[in-house]
mmCIF file of C-alpha atoms in Angstrom:
data_model
loop_
_atom_site.group_PDB
_atom_site.id
_atom_site.type_symbol
_atom_site.label_atom_id
_atom_site.label_comp_id
_atom_site.label_asym_id
_atom_site.label_seq_id
_atom_site.Cartn_x
_atom_site.Cartn_y
_atom_site.Cartn_z
ATOM 1 C CA UNK A 1 3.819 -26.226 59.826
ATOM 2 C CA UNK A 2 4.625 -29.879 59.321
ATOM 3 C CA UNK A 3 8.313 -30.771 59.227
ATOM 4 C CA UNK A 4 8.495 -31.697 55.523
ATOM 5 C CA UNK A 5 6.896 -28.398 54.466
ATOM 6 C CA UNK A 6 9.062 -26.418 56.862
ATOM 7 C CA UNK A 7 12.306 -27.981 55.604
ATOM 8 C CA UNK A 8 11.317 -27.273 51.984
ATOM 9 C CA UNK A 9 10.239 -23.663 52.564
ATOM 10 C CA UNK A 10 13.000 -22.773 54.994
ATOM 11 C CA UNK A 11 15.547 -24.098 52.492
ATOM 12 C CA UNK A 12 14.080 -21.827 49.812
ATOM 13 C CA UNK A 13 14.061 -18.907 52.232
ATOM 14 C CA UNK A 14 17.686 -19.425 53.292
ATOM 15 C CA UNK A 15 18.692 -19.671 49.637
ATOM 16 C CA UNK A 16 16.804 -16.599 48.366
ATOM 17 C CA UNK A 17 16.107 -14.209 51.255
ATOM 18 C CA UNK A 18 18.790 -11.533 51.756
ATOM 19 C CA UNK A 19 20.861 -13.046 54.613
ATOM 20 C CA UNK A 20 21.151 -9.788 56.564
ATOM 21 C CA UNK A 21 17.346 -9.541 56.703
ATOM 22 C CA UNK A 22 16.527 -13.190 57.279
ATOM 23 C CA UNK A 23 16.015 -13.101 61.051
ATOM 24 C CA UNK A 24 13.180 -15.658 61.216
ATOM 25 C CA UNK A 25 12.808 -19.142 59.754
ATOM 26 C CA UNK A 26 10.062 -19.863 57.204
ATOM 27 C CA UNK A 27 6.640 -19.112 58.680
ATOM 28 C CA UNK A 28 3.015 -18.393 57.868
ATOM 29 C CA UNK A 29 1.856 -15.152 59.486
ATOM 30 C CA UNK A 30 -1.715 -15.036 60.773
ATOM 31 C CA UNK A 31 -1.340 -11.563 62.335
ATOM 32 C CA UNK A 32 1.467 -9.014 62.192
ATOM 33 C CA UNK A 33 1.053 -6.900 65.309
ATOM 34 C CA UNK A 34 -0.957 -7.878 68.358
ATOM 35 C CA UNK A 35 -1.108 -6.510 71.868
ATOM 36 C CA UNK A 36 -0.125 -8.605 74.880
ATOM 37 C CA UNK A 37 -3.783 -8.609 75.932
ATOM 38 C CA UNK A 38 -4.821 -10.024 72.564
ATOM 39 C CA UNK A 39 -2.207 -12.776 72.552
ATOM 40 C CA UNK A 40 -3.119 -13.627 76.146
ATOM 41 C CA UNK A 41 -6.699 -14.298 75.082
ATOM 42 C CA UNK A 42 -5.472 -16.982 72.681
ATOM 43 C CA UNK A 43 -4.741 -19.153 75.730
ATOM 44 C CA UNK A 44 -8.469 -19.769 76.164
ATOM 45 C CA UNK A 45 -9.293 -20.282 72.493
ATOM 46 C CA UNK A 46 -10.507 -23.731 71.554
ATOM 47 C CA UNK A 47 -7.944 -25.049 69.100
ATOM 48 C CA UNK A 48 -8.394 -27.789 66.508
ATOM 49 C CA UNK A 49 -7.687 -31.272 67.879
ATOM 50 C CA UNK A 50 -5.494 -32.120 64.872
ATOM 51 C CA UNK A 51 -3.202 -30.329 62.434
ATOM 52 C CA UNK A 52 -5.005 -28.099 59.940
ATOM 53 C CA UNK A 53 -4.618 -29.260 56.320
ATOM 54 C CA UNK A 54 -3.336 -26.692 53.840
ATOM 55 C CA UNK A 55 -2.267 -26.667 50.207
ATOM 56 C CA UNK A 56 0.783 -24.821 48.939
ATOM 57 C CA UNK A 57 -1.005 -23.632 45.838
ATOM 58 C CA UNK A 58 1.319 -21.447 43.737
ATOM 59 C CA UNK A 59 4.128 -18.939 43.838
ATOM 60 C CA UNK A 60 3.374 -15.233 43.456
ATOM 61 C CA UNK A 61 5.193 -11.918 43.311
ATOM 62 C CA UNK A 62 5.192 -9.597 46.295
ATOM 63 C CA UNK A 63 6.706 -6.724 44.306
ATOM 64 C CA UNK A 64 10.085 -6.899 46.029
ATOM 65 C CA UNK A 65 10.022 -10.638 46.639
ATOM 66 C CA UNK A 66 8.326 -13.974 46.116
ATOM 67 C CA UNK A 67 5.991 -16.044 48.267
ATOM 68 C CA UNK A 68 4.202 -19.382 48.185
ATOM 69 C CA UNK A 69 0.426 -18.987 48.444
ATOM 70 C CA UNK A 70 -1.534 -21.191 50.835
ATOM 71 C CA UNK A 71 -5.145 -22.272 50.470
ATOM 72 C CA UNK A 72 -7.196 -23.755 53.288
ATOM 73 C CA UNK A 73 -10.762 -23.051 54.317
ATOM 74 C CA UNK A 74 -10.003 -24.627 57.724
ATOM 75 C CA UNK A 75 -7.087 -22.225 58.243
ATOM 76 C CA UNK A 76 -9.301 -19.295 57.215
ATOM 77 C CA UNK A 77 -11.838 -20.355 59.876
ATOM 78 C CA UNK A 78 -9.101 -20.763 62.508
ATOM 79 C CA UNK A 79 -7.806 -17.247 61.847
ATOM 80 C CA UNK A 80 -11.332 -15.797 61.973
ATOM 81 C CA UNK A 81 -11.958 -17.563 65.296
ATOM 82 C CA UNK A 82 -8.670 -16.235 66.693
ATOM 83 C CA UNK A 83 -9.608 -12.722 65.595
ATOM 84 C CA UNK A 84 -12.967 -13.018 67.367
ATOM 85 C CA UNK A 85 -11.395 -14.382 70.558
ATOM 86 C CA UNK A 86 -8.694 -11.714 70.687
ATOM 87 C CA UNK A 87 -10.996 -8.777 69.994
ATOM 88 C CA UNK A 88 -9.680 -5.269 70.343
ATOM 89 C CA UNK A 89 -8.229 -2.973 67.736
ATOM 90 C CA UNK A 90 -6.150 -4.533 64.991
ATOM 91 C CA UNK A 91 -3.384 -2.824 63.058
ATOM 92 C CA UNK A 92 -4.146 -1.483 59.597
ATOM 93 C CA UNK A 93 -2.208 -4.398 58.095
ATOM 94 C CA UNK A 94 -4.124 -6.966 60.167
ATOM 95 C CA UNK A 95 -7.447 -5.315 59.274
ATOM 96 C CA UNK A 96 -6.923 -5.759 55.539
ATOM 97 C CA UNK A 97 -7.874 -8.887 53.644
ATOM 98 C CA UNK A 98 -5.641 -11.821 54.516
ATOM 99 C CA UNK A 99 -3.589 -13.615 51.867
ATOM 100 C CA UNK A 100 -1.999 -16.634 53.571
ATOM 101 C CA UNK A 101 1.509 -17.273 52.293
ATOM 102 C CA UNK A 102 5.090 -18.058 53.217
ATOM 103 C CA UNK A 103 7.572 -15.424 52.084
ATOM 104 C CA UNK A 104 10.707 -16.937 50.606
ATOM 105 C CA UNK A 105 12.264 -13.723 49.291
ATOM 106 C CA UNK A 106 11.740 -10.071 50.186
ATOM 107 C CA UNK A 107 13.448 -6.687 50.023
ATOM 108 C CA UNK A 108 15.165 -7.338 46.686
ATOM 109 C CA UNK A 109 15.051 -5.449 43.394
ATOM 110 C CA UNK A 110 11.856 -6.093 41.384
ATOM 111 C CA UNK A 111 13.882 -7.655 38.541
ATOM 112 C CA UNK A 112 15.465 -10.154 40.945
ATOM 113 C CA UNK A 113 12.021 -11.025 42.330
ATOM 114 C CA UNK A 114 10.582 -11.532 38.834
ATOM 115 C CA UNK A 115 13.545 -13.729 37.880
ATOM 116 C CA UNK A 116 13.127 -15.957 40.949
ATOM 117 C CA UNK A 117 9.374 -16.109 40.435
ATOM 118 C CA UNK A 118 9.802 -17.306 36.844
ATOM 119 C CA UNK A 119 12.345 -19.938 37.919
ATOM 120 C CA UNK A 120 10.183 -21.274 40.759
ATOM 121 C CA UNK A 121 7.000 -21.167 38.711
ATOM 122 C CA UNK A 122 8.490 -23.485 36.067
ATOM 123 C CA UNK A 123 9.067 -26.237 38.655
ATOM 124 C CA UNK A 124 6.227 -25.582 41.070
ATOM 125 C CA UNK A 125 3.483 -28.115 41.654
ATOM 126 C CA UNK A 126 0.810 -27.726 44.340
ATOM 127 C CA UNK A 127 1.503 -29.858 47.385
ATOM 128 C CA UNK A 128 -0.271 -30.625 50.645
ATOM 129 C CA UNK A 129 0.950 -29.654 54.072
ATOM 130 C CA UNK A 130 -0.421 -28.866 57.502
ATOM 131 C CA UNK A 131 -0.344 -26.294 60.252
ATOM 132 C CA UNK A 132 0.718 -28.064 63.436
ATOM 133 C CA UNK A 133 0.594 -25.207 65.925
ATOM 134 C CA UNK A 134 0.453 -21.490 66.542
ATOM 135 C CA UNK A 135 3.650 -19.712 67.531
ATOM 136 C CA UNK A 136 3.311 -16.393 69.299
ATOM 137 C CA UNK A 137 6.262 -14.040 68.864
ATOM 138 C CA UNK A 138 7.092 -10.672 70.382
ATOM 139 C CA UNK A 139 8.703 -8.088 68.127
ATOM 140 C CA UNK A 140 11.741 -6.494 69.737
ATOM 141 C CA UNK A 141 12.511 -3.808 67.145
ATOM 142 C CA UNK A 142 14.450 -6.117 64.833
ATOM 143 C CA UNK A 143 14.881 -9.487 66.490
ATOM 144 C CA UNK A 144 11.853 -11.537 67.428
ATOM 145 C CA UNK A 145 11.384 -13.449 70.652
ATOM 146 C CA UNK A 146 9.218 -16.593 70.842
ATOM 147 C CA UNK A 147 6.653 -16.217 73.636
ATOM 148 C CA UNK A 148 4.336 -19.230 73.431
ATOM 149 C CA UNK A 149 3.509 -22.283 71.339
ATOM 150 C CA UNK A 150 -0.058 -23.529 71.048
ATOM 151 C CA UNK A 151 0.055 -27.017 69.485
ATOM 152 C CA UNK A 152 -2.766 -28.351 67.336
ATOM 153 C CA UNK A 153 -2.746 -31.890 68.545
#
């Protein structure tokens, strides 16, 4: 995402995500688990020639955490195109409906999540941002390893 949005969201994540579980910086997940063959097919996908505009729309509860919801019809189309290009079987999680968001807190007690949600909701105002590239990561059973960056330029 654009630098201003990243700094804002990563700051919230570092402040509120349990430190022992915060192994990645703030991010917007398009897919959770892809095969190497699927991610390889992204190399040939036609990408937008400019960053994709998004709106950070609201905060919402995840049950055991809090996230910032993202709205963007262009991002929805980009994800659908990526899904078509990659083909193959998708995980159960990636086959469900997609709710674009950035998680800023997770794996906490429900009361702690509700408290943070109320605090953030009082100050929250929708704001614009953009997706500037796709980062492809490999899950290594706990840590993540960056594999490839596909810029939207």
